[in-house]
CSV table of C-alpha atoms and ligand atoms in Angstrom, one decimal:
chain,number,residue,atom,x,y,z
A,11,UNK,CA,20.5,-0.6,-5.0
A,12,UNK,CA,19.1,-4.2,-5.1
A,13,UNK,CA,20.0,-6.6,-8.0
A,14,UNK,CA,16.9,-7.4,-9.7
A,15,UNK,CA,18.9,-9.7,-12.6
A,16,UNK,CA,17.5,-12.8,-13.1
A,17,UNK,CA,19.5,-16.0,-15.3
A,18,UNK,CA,17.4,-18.9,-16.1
A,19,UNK,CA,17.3,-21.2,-18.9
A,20,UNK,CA,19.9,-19.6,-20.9
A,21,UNK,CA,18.3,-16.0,-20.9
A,22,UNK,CA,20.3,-13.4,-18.6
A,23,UNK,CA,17.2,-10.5,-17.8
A,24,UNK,CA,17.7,-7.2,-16.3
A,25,UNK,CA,14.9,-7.9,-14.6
A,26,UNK,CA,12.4,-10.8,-14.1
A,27,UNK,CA,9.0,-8.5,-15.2
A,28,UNK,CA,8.5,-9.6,-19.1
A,29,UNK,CA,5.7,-8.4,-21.1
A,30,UNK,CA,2.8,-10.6,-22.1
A,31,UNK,CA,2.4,-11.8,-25.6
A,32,UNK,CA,-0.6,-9.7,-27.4
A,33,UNK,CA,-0.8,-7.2,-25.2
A,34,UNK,CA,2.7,-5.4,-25.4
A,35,UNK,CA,2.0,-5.1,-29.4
A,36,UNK,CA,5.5,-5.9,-30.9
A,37,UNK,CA,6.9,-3.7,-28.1
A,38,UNK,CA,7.3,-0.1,-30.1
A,39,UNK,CA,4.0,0.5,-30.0
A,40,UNK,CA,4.7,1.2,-25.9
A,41,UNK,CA,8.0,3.0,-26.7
A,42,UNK,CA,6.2,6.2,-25.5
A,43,UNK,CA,5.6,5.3,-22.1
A,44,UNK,CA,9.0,4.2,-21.2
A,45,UNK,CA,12.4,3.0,-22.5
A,46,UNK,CA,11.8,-0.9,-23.5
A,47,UNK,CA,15.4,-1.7,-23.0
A,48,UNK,CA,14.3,-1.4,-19.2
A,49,UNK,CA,12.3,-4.3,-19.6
A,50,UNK,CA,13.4,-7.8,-18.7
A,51,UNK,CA,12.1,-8.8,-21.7
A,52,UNK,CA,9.3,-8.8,-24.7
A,53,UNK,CA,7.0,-11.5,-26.4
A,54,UNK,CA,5.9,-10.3,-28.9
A,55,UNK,CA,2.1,-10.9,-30.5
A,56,UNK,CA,1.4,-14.8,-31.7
A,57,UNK,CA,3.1,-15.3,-34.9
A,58,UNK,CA,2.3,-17.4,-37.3
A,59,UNK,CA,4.4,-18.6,-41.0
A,60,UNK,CA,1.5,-16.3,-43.1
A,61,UNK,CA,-0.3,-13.2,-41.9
A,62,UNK,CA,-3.9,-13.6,-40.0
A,63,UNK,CA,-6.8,-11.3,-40.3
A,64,UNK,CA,-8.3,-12.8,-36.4
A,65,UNK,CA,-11.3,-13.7,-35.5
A,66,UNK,CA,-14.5,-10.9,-36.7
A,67,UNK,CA,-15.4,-7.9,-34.3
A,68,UNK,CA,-16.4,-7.3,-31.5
A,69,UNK,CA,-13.4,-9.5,-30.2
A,70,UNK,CA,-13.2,-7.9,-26.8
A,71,UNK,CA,-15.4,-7.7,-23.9
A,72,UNK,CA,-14.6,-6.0,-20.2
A,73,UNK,CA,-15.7,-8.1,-17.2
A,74,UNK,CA,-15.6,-7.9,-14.0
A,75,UNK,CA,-12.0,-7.6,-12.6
A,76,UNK,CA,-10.6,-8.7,-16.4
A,77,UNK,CA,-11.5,-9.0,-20.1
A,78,UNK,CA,-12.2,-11.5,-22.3
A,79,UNK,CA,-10.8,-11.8,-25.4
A,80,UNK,CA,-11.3,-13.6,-28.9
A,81,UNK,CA,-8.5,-11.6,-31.2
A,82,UNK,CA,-7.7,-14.9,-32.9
A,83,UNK,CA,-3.7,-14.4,-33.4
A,84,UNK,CA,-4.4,-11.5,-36.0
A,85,UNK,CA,-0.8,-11.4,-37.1
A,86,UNK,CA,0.7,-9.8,-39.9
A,87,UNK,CA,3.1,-13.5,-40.5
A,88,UNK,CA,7.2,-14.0,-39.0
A,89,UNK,CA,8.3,-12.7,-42.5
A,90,UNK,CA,6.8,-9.4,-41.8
A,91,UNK,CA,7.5,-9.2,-38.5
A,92,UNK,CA,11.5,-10.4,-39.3
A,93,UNK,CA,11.5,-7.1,-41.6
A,94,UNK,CA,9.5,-4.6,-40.3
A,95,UNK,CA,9.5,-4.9,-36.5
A,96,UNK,CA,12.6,-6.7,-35.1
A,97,UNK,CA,15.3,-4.9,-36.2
A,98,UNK,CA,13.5,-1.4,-35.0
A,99,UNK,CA,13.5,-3.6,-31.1
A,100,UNK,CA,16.3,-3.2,-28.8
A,101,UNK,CA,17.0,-6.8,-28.9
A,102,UNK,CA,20.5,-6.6,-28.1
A,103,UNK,CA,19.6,-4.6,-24.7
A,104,UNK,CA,16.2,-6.8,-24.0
A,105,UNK,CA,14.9,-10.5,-24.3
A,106,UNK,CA,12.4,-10.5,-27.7
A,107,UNK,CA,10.6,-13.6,-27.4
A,108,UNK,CA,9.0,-14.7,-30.3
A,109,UNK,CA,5.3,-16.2,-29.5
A,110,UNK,CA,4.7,-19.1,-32.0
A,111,UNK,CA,1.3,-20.1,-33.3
A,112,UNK,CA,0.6,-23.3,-35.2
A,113,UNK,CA,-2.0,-25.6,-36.0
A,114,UNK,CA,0.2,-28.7,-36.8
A,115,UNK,CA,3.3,-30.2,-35.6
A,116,UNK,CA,5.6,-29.5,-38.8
A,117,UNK,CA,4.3,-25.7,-39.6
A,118,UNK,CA,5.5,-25.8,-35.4
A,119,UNK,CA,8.9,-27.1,-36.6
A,120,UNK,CA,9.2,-24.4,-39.9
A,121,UNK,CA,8.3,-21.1,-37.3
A,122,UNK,CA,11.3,-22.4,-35.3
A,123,UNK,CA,13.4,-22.9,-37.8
A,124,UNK,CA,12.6,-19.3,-39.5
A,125,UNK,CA,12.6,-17.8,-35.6
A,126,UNK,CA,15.8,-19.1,-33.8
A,127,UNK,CA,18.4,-18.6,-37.1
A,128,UNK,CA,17.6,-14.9,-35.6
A,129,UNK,CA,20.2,-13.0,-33.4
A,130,UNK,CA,17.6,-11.1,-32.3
A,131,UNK,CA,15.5,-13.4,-30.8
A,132,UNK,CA,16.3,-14.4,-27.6
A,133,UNK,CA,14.0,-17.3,-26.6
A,134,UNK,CA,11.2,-19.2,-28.3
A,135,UNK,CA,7.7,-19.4,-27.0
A,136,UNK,CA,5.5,-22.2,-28.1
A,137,UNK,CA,1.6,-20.9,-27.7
A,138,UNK,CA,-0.2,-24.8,-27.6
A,139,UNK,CA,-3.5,-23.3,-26.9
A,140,UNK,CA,-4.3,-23.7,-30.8
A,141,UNK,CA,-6.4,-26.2,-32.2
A,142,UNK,CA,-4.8,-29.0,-33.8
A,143,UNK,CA,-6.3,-29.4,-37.2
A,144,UNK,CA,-4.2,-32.8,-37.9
A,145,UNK,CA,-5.7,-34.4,-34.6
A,146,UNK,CA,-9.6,-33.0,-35.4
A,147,UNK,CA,-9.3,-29.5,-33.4
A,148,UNK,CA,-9.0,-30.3,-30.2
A,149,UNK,CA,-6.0,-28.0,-28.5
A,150,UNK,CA,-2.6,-29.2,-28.3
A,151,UNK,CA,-2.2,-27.8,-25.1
A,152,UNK,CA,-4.8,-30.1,-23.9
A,153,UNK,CA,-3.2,-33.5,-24.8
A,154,UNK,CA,-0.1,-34.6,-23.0
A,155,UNK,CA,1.4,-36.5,-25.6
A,156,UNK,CA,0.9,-34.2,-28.1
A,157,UNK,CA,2.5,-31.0,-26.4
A,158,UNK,CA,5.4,-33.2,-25.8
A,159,UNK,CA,5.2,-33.6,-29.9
A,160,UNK,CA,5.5,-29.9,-30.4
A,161,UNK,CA,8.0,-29.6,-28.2
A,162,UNK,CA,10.2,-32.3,-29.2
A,163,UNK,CA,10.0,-30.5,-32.9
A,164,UNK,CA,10.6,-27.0,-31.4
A,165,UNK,CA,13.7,-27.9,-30.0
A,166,UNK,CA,15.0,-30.1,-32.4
A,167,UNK,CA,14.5,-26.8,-35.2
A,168,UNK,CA,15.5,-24.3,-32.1
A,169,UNK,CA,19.3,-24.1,-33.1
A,170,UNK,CA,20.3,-24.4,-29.4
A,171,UNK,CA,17.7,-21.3,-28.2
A,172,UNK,CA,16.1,-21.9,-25.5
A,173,UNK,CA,12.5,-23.1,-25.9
A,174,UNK,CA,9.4,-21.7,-23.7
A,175,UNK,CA,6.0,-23.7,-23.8
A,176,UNK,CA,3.3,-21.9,-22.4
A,177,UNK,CA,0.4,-23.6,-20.9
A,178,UNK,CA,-3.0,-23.8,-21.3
A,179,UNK,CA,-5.2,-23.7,-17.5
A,180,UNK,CA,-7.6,-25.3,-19.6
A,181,UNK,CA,-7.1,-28.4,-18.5
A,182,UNK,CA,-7.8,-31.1,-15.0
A,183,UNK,CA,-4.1,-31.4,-14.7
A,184,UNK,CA,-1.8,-28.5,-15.7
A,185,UNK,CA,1.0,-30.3,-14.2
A,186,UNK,CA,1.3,-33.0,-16.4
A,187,UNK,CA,1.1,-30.8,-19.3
A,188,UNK,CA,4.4,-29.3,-17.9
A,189,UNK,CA,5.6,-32.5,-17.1
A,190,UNK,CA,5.3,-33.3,-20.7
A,191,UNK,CA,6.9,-30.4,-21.9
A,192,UNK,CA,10.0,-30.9,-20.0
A,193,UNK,CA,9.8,-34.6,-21.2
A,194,UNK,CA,9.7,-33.2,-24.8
A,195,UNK,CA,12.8,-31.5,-24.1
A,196,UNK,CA,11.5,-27.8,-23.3
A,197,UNK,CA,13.8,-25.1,-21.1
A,198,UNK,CA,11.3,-23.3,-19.5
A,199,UNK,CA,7.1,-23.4,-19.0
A,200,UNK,CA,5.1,-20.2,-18.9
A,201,UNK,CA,1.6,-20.2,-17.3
A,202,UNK,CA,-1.1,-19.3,-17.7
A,203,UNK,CA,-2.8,-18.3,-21.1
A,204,UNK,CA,-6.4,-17.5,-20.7
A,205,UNK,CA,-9.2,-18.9,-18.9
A,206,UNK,CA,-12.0,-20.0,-21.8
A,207,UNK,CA,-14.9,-17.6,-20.8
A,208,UNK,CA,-18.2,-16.0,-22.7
A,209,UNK,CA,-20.1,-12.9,-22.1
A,210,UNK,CA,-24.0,-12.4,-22.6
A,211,UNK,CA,-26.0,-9.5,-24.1
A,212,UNK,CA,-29.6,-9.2,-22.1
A,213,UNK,CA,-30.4,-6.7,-25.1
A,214,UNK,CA,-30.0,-8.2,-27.8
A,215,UNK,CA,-29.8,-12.0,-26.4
A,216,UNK,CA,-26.3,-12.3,-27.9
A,217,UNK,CA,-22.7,-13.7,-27.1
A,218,UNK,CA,-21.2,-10.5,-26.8
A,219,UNK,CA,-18.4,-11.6,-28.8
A,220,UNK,CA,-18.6,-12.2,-32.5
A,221,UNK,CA,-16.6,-15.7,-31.8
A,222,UNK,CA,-19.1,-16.2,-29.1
A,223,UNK,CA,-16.4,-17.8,-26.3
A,224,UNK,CA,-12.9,-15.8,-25.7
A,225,UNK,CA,-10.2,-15.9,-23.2
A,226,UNK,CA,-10.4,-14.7,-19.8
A,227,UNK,CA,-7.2,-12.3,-18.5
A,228,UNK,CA,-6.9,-9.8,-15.7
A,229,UNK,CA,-6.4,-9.9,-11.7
A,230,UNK,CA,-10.1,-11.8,-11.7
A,231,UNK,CA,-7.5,-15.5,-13.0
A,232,UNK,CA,-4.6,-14.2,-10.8
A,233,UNK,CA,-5.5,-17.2,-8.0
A,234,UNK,CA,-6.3,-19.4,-10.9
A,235,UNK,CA,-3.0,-18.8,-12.1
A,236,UNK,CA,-1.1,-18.7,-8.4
A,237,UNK,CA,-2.5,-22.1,-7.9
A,238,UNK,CA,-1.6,-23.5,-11.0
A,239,UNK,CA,1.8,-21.8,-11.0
A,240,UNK,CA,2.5,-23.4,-7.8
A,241,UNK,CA,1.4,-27.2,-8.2
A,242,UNK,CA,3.7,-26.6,-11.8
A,243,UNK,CA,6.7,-25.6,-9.5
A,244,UNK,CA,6.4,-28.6,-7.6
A,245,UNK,CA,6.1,-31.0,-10.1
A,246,UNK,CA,8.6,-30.2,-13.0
A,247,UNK,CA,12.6,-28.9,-12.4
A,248,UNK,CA,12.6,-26.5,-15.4
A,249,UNK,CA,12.2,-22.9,-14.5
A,250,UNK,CA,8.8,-21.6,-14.6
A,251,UNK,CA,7.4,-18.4,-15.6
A,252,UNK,CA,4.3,-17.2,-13.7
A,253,UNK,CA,1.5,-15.2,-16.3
A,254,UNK,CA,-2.2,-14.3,-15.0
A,255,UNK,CA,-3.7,-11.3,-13.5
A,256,UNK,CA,-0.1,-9.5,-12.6
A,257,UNK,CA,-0.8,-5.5,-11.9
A,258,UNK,CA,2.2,-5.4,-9.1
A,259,UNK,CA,5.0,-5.4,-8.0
A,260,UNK,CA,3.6,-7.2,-5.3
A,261,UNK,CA,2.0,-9.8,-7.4
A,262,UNK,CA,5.1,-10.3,-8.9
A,263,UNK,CA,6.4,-11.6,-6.3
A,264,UNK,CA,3.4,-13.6,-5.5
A,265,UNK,CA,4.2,-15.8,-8.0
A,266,UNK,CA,8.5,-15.5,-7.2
A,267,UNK,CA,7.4,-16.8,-3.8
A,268,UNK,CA,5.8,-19.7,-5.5
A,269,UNK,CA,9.3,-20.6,-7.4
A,270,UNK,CA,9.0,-18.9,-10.7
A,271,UNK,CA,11.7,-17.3,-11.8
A,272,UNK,CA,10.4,-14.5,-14.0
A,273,UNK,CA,7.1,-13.2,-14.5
A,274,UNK,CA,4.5,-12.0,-17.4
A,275,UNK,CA,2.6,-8.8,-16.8
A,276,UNK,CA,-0.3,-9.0,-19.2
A,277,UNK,CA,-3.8,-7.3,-19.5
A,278,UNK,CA,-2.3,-4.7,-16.8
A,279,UNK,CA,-0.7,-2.7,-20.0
A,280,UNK,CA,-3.9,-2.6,-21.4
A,281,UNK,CA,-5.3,-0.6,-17.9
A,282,UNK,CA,-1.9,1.6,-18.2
A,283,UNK,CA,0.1,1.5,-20.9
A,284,UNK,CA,3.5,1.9,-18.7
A,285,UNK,CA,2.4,-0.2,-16.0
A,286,UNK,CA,5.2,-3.1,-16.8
A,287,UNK,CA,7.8,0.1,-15.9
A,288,UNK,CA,5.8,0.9,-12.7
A,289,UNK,CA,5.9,-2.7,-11.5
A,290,UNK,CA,10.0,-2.8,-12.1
A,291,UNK,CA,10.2,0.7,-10.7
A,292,UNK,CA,8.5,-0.6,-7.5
A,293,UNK,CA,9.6,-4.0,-7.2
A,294,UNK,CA,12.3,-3.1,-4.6
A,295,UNK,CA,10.2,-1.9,-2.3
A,296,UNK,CA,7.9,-4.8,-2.3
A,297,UNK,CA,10.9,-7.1,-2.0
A,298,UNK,CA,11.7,-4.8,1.1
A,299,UNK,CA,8.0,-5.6,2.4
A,300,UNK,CA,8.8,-9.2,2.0
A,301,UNK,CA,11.8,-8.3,4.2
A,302,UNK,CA,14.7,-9.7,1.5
A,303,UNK,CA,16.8,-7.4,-0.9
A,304,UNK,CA,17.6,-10.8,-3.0
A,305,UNK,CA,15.0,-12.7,-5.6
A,306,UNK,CA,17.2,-15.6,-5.2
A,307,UNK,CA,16.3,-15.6,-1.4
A,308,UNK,CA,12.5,-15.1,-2.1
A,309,UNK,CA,12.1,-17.7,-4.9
A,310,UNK,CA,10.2,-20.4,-4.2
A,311,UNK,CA,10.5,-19.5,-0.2
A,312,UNK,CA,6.7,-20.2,0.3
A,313,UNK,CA,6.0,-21.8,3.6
A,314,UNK,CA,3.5,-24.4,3.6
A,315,UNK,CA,1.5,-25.3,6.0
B,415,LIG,C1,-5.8,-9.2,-26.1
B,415,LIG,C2,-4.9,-10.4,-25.7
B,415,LIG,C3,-4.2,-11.1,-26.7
B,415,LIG,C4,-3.4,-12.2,-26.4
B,415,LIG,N1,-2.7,-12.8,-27.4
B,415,LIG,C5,-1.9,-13.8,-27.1
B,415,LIG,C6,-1.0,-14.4,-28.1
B,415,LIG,O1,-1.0,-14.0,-29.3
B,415,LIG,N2,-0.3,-15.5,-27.7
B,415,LIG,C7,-0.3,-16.0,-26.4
B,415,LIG,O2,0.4,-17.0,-26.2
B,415,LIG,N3,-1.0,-15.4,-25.5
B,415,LIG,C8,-1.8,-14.3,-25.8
B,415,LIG,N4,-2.5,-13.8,-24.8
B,415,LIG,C9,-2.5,-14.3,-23.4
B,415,LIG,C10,-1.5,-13.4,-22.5
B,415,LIG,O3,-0.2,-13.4,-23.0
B,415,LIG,C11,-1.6,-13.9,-21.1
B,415,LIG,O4,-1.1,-15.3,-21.0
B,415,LIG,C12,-2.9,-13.8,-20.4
B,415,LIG,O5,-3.6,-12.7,-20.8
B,415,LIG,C13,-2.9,-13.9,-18.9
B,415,LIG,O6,-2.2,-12.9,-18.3
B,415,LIG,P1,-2.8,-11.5,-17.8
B,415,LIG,O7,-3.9,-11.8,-16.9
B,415,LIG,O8,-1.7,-10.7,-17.2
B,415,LIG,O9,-3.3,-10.7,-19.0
B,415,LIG,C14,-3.3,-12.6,-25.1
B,415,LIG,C15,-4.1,-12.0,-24.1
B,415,LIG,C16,-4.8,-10.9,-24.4
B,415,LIG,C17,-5.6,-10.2,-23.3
């Protein structure tokens, strides 16, 4: 039996594979394909303080090797989410991350407050890939100064829970925006949210999405994501969660190599609904392939040239 537990920031996991915000559902919407308790943890879908209709259909496209998507944090608000959907999760078994969505620093600050006087919720994650409508729209997650803003608020509202921002790869320099974040006072980074992409219509000349430009996800921004995971990990000292293009066990540990210390599986449940169980069942034997039977061992044991 190998010990797949994992302790970072505060959070004590069974395991280190955690399902990706908006496309685990709230979690019970998977409970058919295999016990969530198994899970090292959940984020849940974006929330935000009201409910959100999203962005207008067609909000998904396939692509090559991923999808692209433009569901604009449809969201039925935390209140909802507090009463209908929390208390049915096995948050006393497995991490529920809430997913936070915001569009100015002090609506930030209120989710946090609402969020973290939870038991539970386990961890906060602070999505900064929203526009900021007090700064003219431009993403938080783009501006240095600015994620270390929201971050600063999160924590201060966070009631001692530890606080997650996850990063745009968006940018020229995704290690400075983790920089910031730990500057701001975060506990962990998670990387990477989608890659801005668009799809075409030759038949009727259109954006195939209704928003016209969505988010890239899927192996196709796994080395997008390795490289950015890896120049995070050598920049900042919080732990680091690896997100893009995860369908293995194997490319779990891809990304454990690198020095992350847990890992998002996303778009892969859309492909199979229990794939996040497949990758825990499995990851084991791909630890066995990388000849260790410890995750302590393997993180961050990448040998550079
Ligand atoms: C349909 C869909 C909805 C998503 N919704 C959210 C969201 O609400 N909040 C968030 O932070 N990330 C969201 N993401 C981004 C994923 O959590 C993840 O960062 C990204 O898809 C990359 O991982 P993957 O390649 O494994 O899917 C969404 C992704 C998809 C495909």
């Amino acid at each position: 039996m190998i010990d797949l537990r994992v302790e970072f920031a505060g959070l004590v996991l069974k395991n280190p594979i955690i399902t990706a915000s908006g496309t685990f559902g709230f979690g019970l919407e998977f409970s058919s394909f295999g016990d969530l308790k198994r899970l090292g943890g959940i984020v849940v879908k974006g929330l935000s303080l009201k409910p959100r209709e999203g962005n207008p259909m067609p909000r998904i496209a396939e692509t090559p090797c991923g999808m692209l998507n433009a569901i604009g944090i449809q969201n039925p608000g935390v209140e909802a989410f507090l009463r209908d959907k929390l208390p049915l999760l096995p948050w006393r078994e497995t991490a529920i991350i809430a997913n936070m969505y915001a569009c100015t620093v002090p609506e930030f600050g209120e989710l946090a407050d609402v969020l973290a006087g939870e038991e539970g919720v386990a961890a906060l994650e602070v999505n900064v890939s929203c526009p900021n409508v007090s700064q003219g729209g431009s993403a938080f997650g783009q501006d240095p100064a600015q994620i270390a803003k929201v971050t600063d608020e999160v924590k201060k509202r966070a009631k001692g829970k530890p606080v997650i921002v996850k990063l745009s790869p968006n940018v020229t320099d995704i290690a400075s925006c983790a920089q910031a974040a730990e500057d701001g006072g975060a506990d962990a980074v998670s990387l990477i949210n989608t890659l801005l992409g668009m799809a075409v219509d030759i038949r009727t000349r259109k954006p195939t999405l209704a928003n016209v430009v969505g988010g890239l996800s899927g192996p196709a921004i796994k080395p997008v994501a390795l490289r950015c995971v890896h120049q995070v990990c050598r920049k900042v000292s919080i732990p680091v969660i690896g997100i893009g293009g995860i369908v293995s066990a194997e490319d779990a540990l891809e990304f454990i190599l690198l020095g992350a210390s847990a890992v998002q599986v996303g778009t892969a449940n859309f492909l199979r609904p229990d794939q996040s169980f497949r990758i825990i069942d499995d990851l084991p034997r791909a630890m066995i392939k990388a000849r260790s039977d410890s995750l302590d061992e393997l993180r961050g044991s990448l040998k550079l040239p």
